[in-house]
Amino acid sequence: MLLDHLLLMALDALLIAVFFSFLWKRDRHERWRYFWKVFGALLLGAVALGWLMYPFPRG
Amino acid sequence: MPEAARHSSEPGTRLPVPVLVLLAWIVPGFGHLLLGRRLRAAVFFAVISVGFVIGLALDGELILPHAGDPLSFLAAIAGVGNGLLFFVARALNLGQGTVTAPGYEFGNTFLLTAGMMNLLLLLDTYDIAVGKKDW
């Protein structure tokens, strides 16, 4: 079973980015651009948020 | 409901809009297929089904509402949003969720996002059917 957190997050981001690029954009070029924008934002945003939470205690 | 909104304004689709939206909920992408958007229907079906299956494989839970837990109602709406996939999985005793499983939270995330994406498709199907969106 694949349980790497980063990979699972990337997979979820991939599915969401594909979904929204087809939902909101009409032509192929626009879809690709939007896909990379959403995918990158989700992935980098989650990593950035993880780093921001790093100093906070777990308990 | 105005006349235009009662029946689809799309040529080739004589189904009443509520029936179209209901079918779109039952099978992800089916509404788009009935409206002639074949590529988008296939992509939506694939994305939602893959997300749902991954969620189940990761021991995620198809959450049902629990009294005293308001968030479980929202999660249940998102879960039921998966349409037929939800009911088939429940009937097969899948999606019970194993809280101690390492993939439990990830599984929930996949199941909930798949359901919410399908719910968004209902709105898109409606917009296309009544002519608010022409593609």
PDB file of C-alpha atoms in Angstrom:
ATOM      1  CA  MET A   1       0.000   0.000   0.000  1.00  0.00           C
ATOM      2  CA  LEU A   2       1.299   3.386  -1.027  1.00  0.00           C
ATOM      3  CA  LEU A   3       1.395   5.513   2.092  1.00  0.00           C
ATOM      4  CA  ASP A   4       3.926   8.197   1.342  1.00  0.00           C
ATOM      5  CA  HIS A   5       2.220  11.384   2.531  1.00  0.00           C
ATOM      6  CA  LEU A   6       3.743  13.643  -0.084  1.00  0.00           C
ATOM      7  CA  LEU A   7       2.849  11.263  -2.915  1.00  0.00           C
ATOM      8  CA  LEU A   8      -0.725  10.867  -1.709  1.00  0.00           C
ATOM      9  CA  MET A   9      -1.068  14.619  -1.403  1.00  0.00           C
ATOM     10  CA  ALA A  10       0.348  15.039  -4.910  1.00  0.00           C
ATOM     11  CA  LEU A  11      -2.104  12.445  -6.224  1.00  0.00           C
ATOM     12  CA  ASP A  12      -5.067  14.221  -4.642  1.00  0.00           C
ATOM     13  CA  ALA A  13      -3.795  17.560  -5.974  1.00  0.00           C
ATOM     14  CA  LEU A  14      -3.452  15.989  -9.426  1.00  0.00           C
ATOM     15  CA  LEU A  15      -7.041  14.730  -9.444  1.00  0.00           C
ATOM     16  CA  ILE A  16      -8.384  18.069  -8.223  1.00  0.00           C
ATOM     17  CA  ALA A  17      -6.315  20.033 -10.759  1.00  0.00           C
ATOM     18  CA  VAL A  18      -7.498  17.855 -13.652  1.00  0.00           C
ATOM     19  CA  PHE A  19     -11.093  18.178 -12.465  1.00  0.00           C
ATOM     20  CA  PHE A  20     -11.082  21.964 -12.208  1.00  0.00           C
ATOM     21  CA  SER A  21      -9.163  22.524 -15.422  1.00  0.00           C
ATOM     22  CA  PHE A  22     -11.886  20.590 -17.294  1.00  0.00           C
ATOM     23  CA  LEU A  23     -14.696  22.184 -15.290  1.00  0.00           C
ATOM     24  CA  TRP A  24     -13.670  25.784 -15.744  1.00  0.00           C
ATOM     25  CA  LYS A  25     -11.527  26.016 -18.872  1.00  0.00           C
ATOM     26  CA  ARG A  26     -12.621  25.453 -22.405  1.00  0.00           C
ATOM     27  CA  ASP A  27      -9.676  25.051 -24.732  1.00  0.00           C
ATOM     28  CA  ARG A  28      -6.698  22.799 -24.421  1.00  0.00           C
ATOM     29  CA  HIS A  29      -4.052  25.459 -23.944  1.00  0.00           C
ATOM     30  CA  GLU A  30      -6.063  27.185 -21.232  1.00  0.00           C
ATOM     31  CA  ARG A  31      -6.638  23.856 -19.481  1.00  0.00           C
ATOM     32  CA  TRP A  32      -2.936  23.033 -19.361  1.00  0.00           C
ATOM     33  CA  ARG A  33      -2.070  26.430 -17.959  1.00  0.00           C
ATOM     34  CA  TYR A  34      -4.811  26.211 -15.342  1.00  0.00           C
ATOM     35  CA  PHE A  35      -3.882  22.634 -14.460  1.00  0.00           C
ATOM     36  CA  TRP A  36      -0.285  23.568 -13.648  1.00  0.00           C
ATOM     37  CA  LYS A  37      -1.427  26.632 -11.716  1.00  0.00           C
ATOM     38  CA  VAL A  38      -3.841  24.664  -9.499  1.00  0.00           C
ATOM     39  CA  PHE A  39      -1.545  21.668  -9.108  1.00  0.00           C
ATOM     40  CA  GLY A  40       1.410  23.876  -8.165  1.00  0.00           C
ATOM     41  CA  ALA A  41      -0.648  26.004  -5.794  1.00  0.00           C
ATOM     42  CA  LEU A  42      -2.021  22.964  -3.958  1.00  0.00           C
ATOM     43  CA  LEU A  43       1.321  21.237  -3.708  1.00  0.00           C
ATOM     44  CA  LEU A  44       3.489  24.224  -2.833  1.00  0.00           C
ATOM     45  CA  GLY A  45       0.764  25.692  -0.615  1.00  0.00           C
ATOM     46  CA  ALA A  46       0.552  22.508   1.444  1.00  0.00           C
ATOM     47  CA  VAL A  47       4.335  22.298   1.815  1.00  0.00           C
ATOM     48  CA  ALA A  48       4.486  25.982   2.786  1.00  0.00           C
ATOM     49  CA  LEU A  49       1.692  25.503   5.311  1.00  0.00           C
ATOM     50  CA  GLY A  50       3.541  22.508   6.745  1.00  0.00           C
ATOM     51  CA  TRP A  51       6.651  24.614   7.241  1.00  0.00           C
ATOM     52  CA  LEU A  52       4.644  27.400   8.855  1.00  0.00           C
ATOM     53  CA  MET A  53       3.150  24.928  11.328  1.00  0.00           C
ATOM     54  CA  TYR A  54       6.518  23.397  12.125  1.00  0.00           C
ATOM     55  CA  PRO A  55       7.260  25.541  15.225  1.00  0.00           C
ATOM     56  CA  PHE A  56       3.927  24.686  16.843  1.00  0.00           C
ATOM     57  CA  PRO A  57       3.933  21.863  19.389  1.00  0.00           C
ATOM     58  CA  ARG A  58       2.076  18.631  18.467  1.00  0.00           C
ATOM     59  CA  GLY A  59       0.243  18.113  21.726  1.00  0.00           C
TER      60      GLY A  59
ATOM     61  CA  MET B   1     -39.573  27.368 -12.253  1.00  0.00           C
ATOM     62  CA  PRO B   2     -39.470  29.111 -15.653  1.00  0.00           C
ATOM     63  CA  GLU B   3     -40.221  27.056 -18.755  1.00  0.00           C
ATOM     64  CA  ALA B   4     -36.609  27.239 -19.971  1.00  0.00           C
ATOM     65  CA  ALA B   5     -35.363  25.831 -16.686  1.00  0.00           C
ATOM     66  CA  ARG B   6     -37.841  22.949 -16.583  1.00  0.00           C
ATOM     67  CA  HIS B   7     -36.585  21.223 -19.695  1.00  0.00           C
ATOM     68  CA  SER B   8     -33.064  21.233 -20.990  1.00  0.00           C
ATOM     69  CA  SER B   9     -32.470  23.845 -23.657  1.00  0.00           C
ATOM     70  CA  GLU B  10     -29.792  21.586 -25.142  1.00  0.00           C
ATOM     71  CA  PRO B  11     -30.736  20.101 -28.515  1.00  0.00           C
ATOM     72  CA  GLY B  12     -30.906  16.316 -28.379  1.00  0.00           C
ATOM     73  CA  THR B  13     -31.725  16.251 -24.665  1.00  0.00           C
ATOM     74  CA  ARG B  14     -35.403  16.127 -23.954  1.00  0.00           C
ATOM     75  CA  LEU B  15     -35.026  15.203 -20.322  1.00  0.00           C
ATOM     76  CA  PRO B  16     -36.415  17.533 -17.682  1.00  0.00           C
ATOM     77  CA  VAL B  17     -33.623  19.403 -15.936  1.00  0.00           C
ATOM     78  CA  PRO B  18     -34.267  17.875 -12.472  1.00  0.00           C
ATOM     79  CA  VAL B  19     -34.028  14.367 -13.970  1.00  0.00           C
ATOM     80  CA  LEU B  20     -30.816  15.320 -15.739  1.00  0.00           C
ATOM     81  CA  VAL B  21     -29.331  16.656 -12.506  1.00  0.00           C
ATOM     82  CA  LEU B  22     -30.449  13.529 -10.637  1.00  0.00           C
ATOM     83  CA  LEU B  23     -28.772  11.290 -13.230  1.00  0.00           C
ATOM     84  CA  ALA B  24     -25.649  13.447 -13.021  1.00  0.00           C
ATOM     85  CA  TRP B  25     -25.540  12.804  -9.281  1.00  0.00           C
ATOM     86  CA  ILE B  26     -26.107   9.046  -9.571  1.00  0.00           C
ATOM     87  CA  VAL B  27     -23.241   8.436 -12.002  1.00  0.00           C
ATOM     88  CA  PRO B  28     -20.377  10.964 -12.088  1.00  0.00           C
ATOM     89  CA  GLY B  29     -20.142  12.555 -15.526  1.00  0.00           C
ATOM     90  CA  PHE B  30     -23.420  11.063 -16.760  1.00  0.00           C
ATOM     91  CA  GLY B  31     -25.096  14.467 -16.934  1.00  0.00           C
ATOM     92  CA  HIS B  32     -22.346  15.752 -19.193  1.00  0.00           C
ATOM     93  CA  LEU B  33     -22.576  12.618 -21.322  1.00  0.00           C
ATOM     94  CA  LEU B  34     -26.320  13.130 -21.804  1.00  0.00           C
ATOM     95  CA  LEU B  35     -25.613  16.722 -22.796  1.00  0.00           C
ATOM     96  CA  GLY B  36     -23.111  15.570 -25.421  1.00  0.00           C
ATOM     97  CA  ARG B  37     -19.942  16.586 -23.560  1.00  0.00           C
ATOM     98  CA  ARG B  38     -18.248  13.220 -24.028  1.00  0.00           C
ATOM     99  CA  LEU B  39     -14.647  14.143 -23.272  1.00  0.00           C
ATOM    100  CA  ARG B  40     -15.530  16.044 -20.121  1.00  0.00           C
ATOM    101  CA  ALA B  41     -17.896  13.257 -19.040  1.00  0.00           C
ATOM    102  CA  ALA B  42     -15.112  10.681 -19.387  1.00  0.00           C
ATOM    103  CA  VAL B  43     -12.597  12.832 -17.525  1.00  0.00           C
ATOM    104  CA  PHE B  44     -15.033  13.583 -14.688  1.00  0.00           C
ATOM    105  CA  PHE B  45     -16.037   9.947 -14.368  1.00  0.00           C
ATOM    106  CA  ALA B  46     -12.404   8.829 -14.278  1.00  0.00           C
ATOM    107  CA  VAL B  47     -11.263  11.480 -11.778  1.00  0.00           C
ATOM    108  CA  ILE B  48     -14.131  10.889  -9.341  1.00  0.00           C
ATOM    109  CA  SER B  49     -14.068   7.098  -9.584  1.00  0.00           C
ATOM    110  CA  VAL B  50     -10.290   6.930  -9.160  1.00  0.00           C
ATOM    111  CA  GLY B  51     -10.454   9.258  -6.139  1.00  0.00           C
ATOM    112  CA  PHE B  52     -13.247   7.185  -4.623  1.00  0.00           C
ATOM    113  CA  VAL B  53     -11.470   3.853  -5.126  1.00  0.00           C
ATOM    114  CA  ILE B  54      -8.203   5.216  -3.708  1.00  0.00           C
ATOM    115  CA  GLY B  55     -10.151   6.507  -0.698  1.00  0.00           C
ATOM    116  CA  LEU B  56     -11.601   3.054  -0.061  1.00  0.00           C
ATOM    117  CA  ALA B  57      -8.237   1.357  -0.606  1.00  0.00           C
ATOM    118  CA  LEU B  58      -6.696   3.632   2.034  1.00  0.00           C
ATOM    119  CA  ASP B  59      -9.295   2.487   4.607  1.00  0.00           C
ATOM    120  CA  GLY B  60     -11.205   5.751   4.456  1.00  0.00           C
ATOM    121  CA  GLU B  61     -14.681   6.033   5.916  1.00  0.00           C
ATOM    122  CA  LEU B  62     -17.931   6.834   4.151  1.00  0.00           C
ATOM    123  CA  ILE B  63     -19.117   8.981   7.013  1.00  0.00           C
ATOM    124  CA  LEU B  64     -22.731   8.887   8.140  1.00  0.00           C
ATOM    125  CA  PRO B  65     -24.300  11.581  10.309  1.00  0.00           C
ATOM    126  CA  HIS B  66     -23.816  11.156  14.059  1.00  0.00           C
ATOM    127  CA  ALA B  67     -25.997  12.934  16.592  1.00  0.00           C
ATOM    128  CA  GLY B  68     -23.997  15.555  18.482  1.00  0.00           C
ATOM    129  CA  ASP B  69     -21.371  15.848  15.769  1.00  0.00           C
ATOM    130  CA  PRO B  70     -22.427  18.634  13.383  1.00  0.00           C
ATOM    131  CA  LEU B  71     -19.384  18.188  11.139  1.00  0.00           C
ATOM    132  CA  SER B  72     -20.397  14.598  10.449  1.00  0.00           C
ATOM    133  CA  PHE B  73     -23.508  15.938   8.684  1.00  0.00           C
ATOM    134  CA  LEU B  74     -21.343  17.939   6.296  1.00  0.00           C
ATOM    135  CA  ALA B  75     -19.076  14.950   5.756  1.00  0.00           C
ATOM    136  CA  ALA B  76     -22.127  12.767   5.099  1.00  0.00           C
ATOM    137  CA  ILE B  77     -23.374  15.205   2.438  1.00  0.00           C
ATOM    138  CA  ALA B  78     -19.975  15.066   0.737  1.00  0.00           C
ATOM    139  CA  GLY B  79     -19.946  11.256   0.990  1.00  0.00           C
ATOM    140  CA  VAL B  80     -23.451  10.831  -0.428  1.00  0.00           C
ATOM    141  CA  GLY B  81     -22.373  13.253  -3.163  1.00  0.00           C
ATOM    142  CA  ASN B  82     -20.534  10.311  -4.707  1.00  0.00           C
ATOM    143  CA  GLY B  83     -23.918   8.993  -5.853  1.00  0.00           C
ATOM    144  CA  LEU B  84     -24.172   5.348  -6.813  1.00  0.00           C
ATOM    145  CA  LEU B  85     -20.556   4.717  -5.816  1.00  0.00           C
ATOM    146  CA  PHE B  86     -21.482   5.539  -2.221  1.00  0.00           C
ATOM    147  CA  PHE B  87     -24.465   3.183  -2.102  1.00  0.00           C
ATOM    148  CA  VAL B  88     -22.654   0.316  -3.838  1.00  0.00           C
ATOM    149  CA  ALA B  89     -19.704   0.643  -1.455  1.00  0.00           C
ATOM    150  CA  ARG B  90     -22.022   0.688   1.578  1.00  0.00           C
ATOM    151  CA  ALA B  91     -23.923  -2.333   0.258  1.00  0.00           C
ATOM    152  CA  LEU B  92     -20.623  -4.206  -0.129  1.00  0.00           C
ATOM    153  CA  ASN B  93     -19.645  -3.239   3.414  1.00  0.00           C
ATOM    154  CA  LEU B  94     -16.793  -1.098   2.136  1.00  0.00           C
ATOM    155  CA  GLY B  95     -15.861   2.317   3.476  1.00  0.00           C
ATOM    156  CA  GLN B  96     -16.369   1.368   7.106  1.00  0.00           C
ATOM    157  CA  GLY B  97     -13.149   3.179   7.906  1.00  0.00           C
ATOM    158  CA  THR B  98     -10.395   1.868  10.129  1.00  0.00           C
ATOM    159  CA  VAL B  99      -9.434   4.720  12.440  1.00  0.00           C
ATOM    160  CA  THR B 100      -6.162   3.041  13.353  1.00  0.00           C
ATOM    161  CA  ALA B 101      -5.156   2.447   9.721  1.00  0.00           C
ATOM    162  CA  PRO B 102      -2.257   4.657   8.589  1.00  0.00           C
ATOM    163  CA  GLY B 103      -4.178   5.769   5.516  1.00  0.00           C
ATOM    164  CA  TYR B 104      -7.466   6.566   7.280  1.00  0.00           C
ATOM    165  CA  GLU B 105      -7.256  10.374   7.120  1.00  0.00           C
ATOM    166  CA  PHE B 106      -5.942  10.331   3.567  1.00  0.00           C
ATOM    167  CA  GLY B 107      -8.700   7.907   2.588  1.00  0.00           C
ATOM    168  CA  ASN B 108     -11.310  10.242   4.052  1.00  0.00           C
ATOM    169  CA  THR B 109      -9.812  13.153   2.137  1.00  0.00           C
ATOM    170  CA  PHE B 110     -10.041  11.274  -1.164  1.00  0.00           C
ATOM    171  CA  LEU B 111     -13.624  10.136  -0.482  1.00  0.00           C
ATOM    172  CA  LEU B 112     -14.790  13.607   0.556  1.00  0.00           C
ATOM    173  CA  THR B 113     -13.122  15.442  -2.309  1.00  0.00           C
ATOM    174  CA  ALA B 114     -14.557  12.940  -4.823  1.00  0.00           C
ATOM    175  CA  GLY B 115     -18.060  13.532  -3.433  1.00  0.00           C
ATOM    176  CA  MET B 116     -17.716  17.308  -3.434  1.00  0.00           C
ATOM    177  CA  MET B 117     -16.405  17.287  -7.001  1.00  0.00           C
ATOM    178  CA  ASN B 118     -19.472  15.280  -8.069  1.00  0.00           C
ATOM    179  CA  LEU B 119     -21.741  17.789  -6.315  1.00  0.00           C
ATOM    180  CA  LEU B 120     -20.066  20.582  -8.279  1.00  0.00           C
ATOM    181  CA  LEU B 121     -20.823  18.645 -11.453  1.00  0.00           C
ATOM    182  CA  LEU B 122     -24.536  18.845 -10.638  1.00  0.00           C
ATOM    183  CA  LEU B 123     -24.320  22.635 -10.751  1.00  0.00           C
ATOM    184  CA  ASP B 124     -22.352  22.509 -13.995  1.00  0.00           C
ATOM    185  CA  THR B 125     -24.886  20.117 -15.535  1.00  0.00           C
ATOM    186  CA  TYR B 126     -27.680  22.466 -14.505  1.00  0.00           C
ATOM    187  CA  ASP B 127     -25.900  25.490 -16.000  1.00  0.00           C
ATOM    188  CA  ILE B 128     -25.363  23.709 -19.311  1.00  0.00           C
ATOM    189  CA  ALA B 129     -28.915  22.332 -19.374  1.00  0.00           C
ATOM    190  CA  VAL B 130     -30.573  25.725 -18.882  1.00  0.00           C
ATOM    191  CA  GLY B 131     -28.205  27.441 -21.306  1.00  0.00           C
ATOM    192  CA  LYS B 132     -26.181  29.467 -18.799  1.00  0.00           C
ATOM    193  CA  LYS B 133     -23.027  27.774 -20.055  1.00  0.00           C
ATOM    194  CA  ASP B 134     -22.668  27.043 -23.750  1.00  0.00           C
ATOM    195  CA  TRP B 135     -19.801  24.535 -23.661  1.00  0.00           C
TER     196      TRP B 135
END
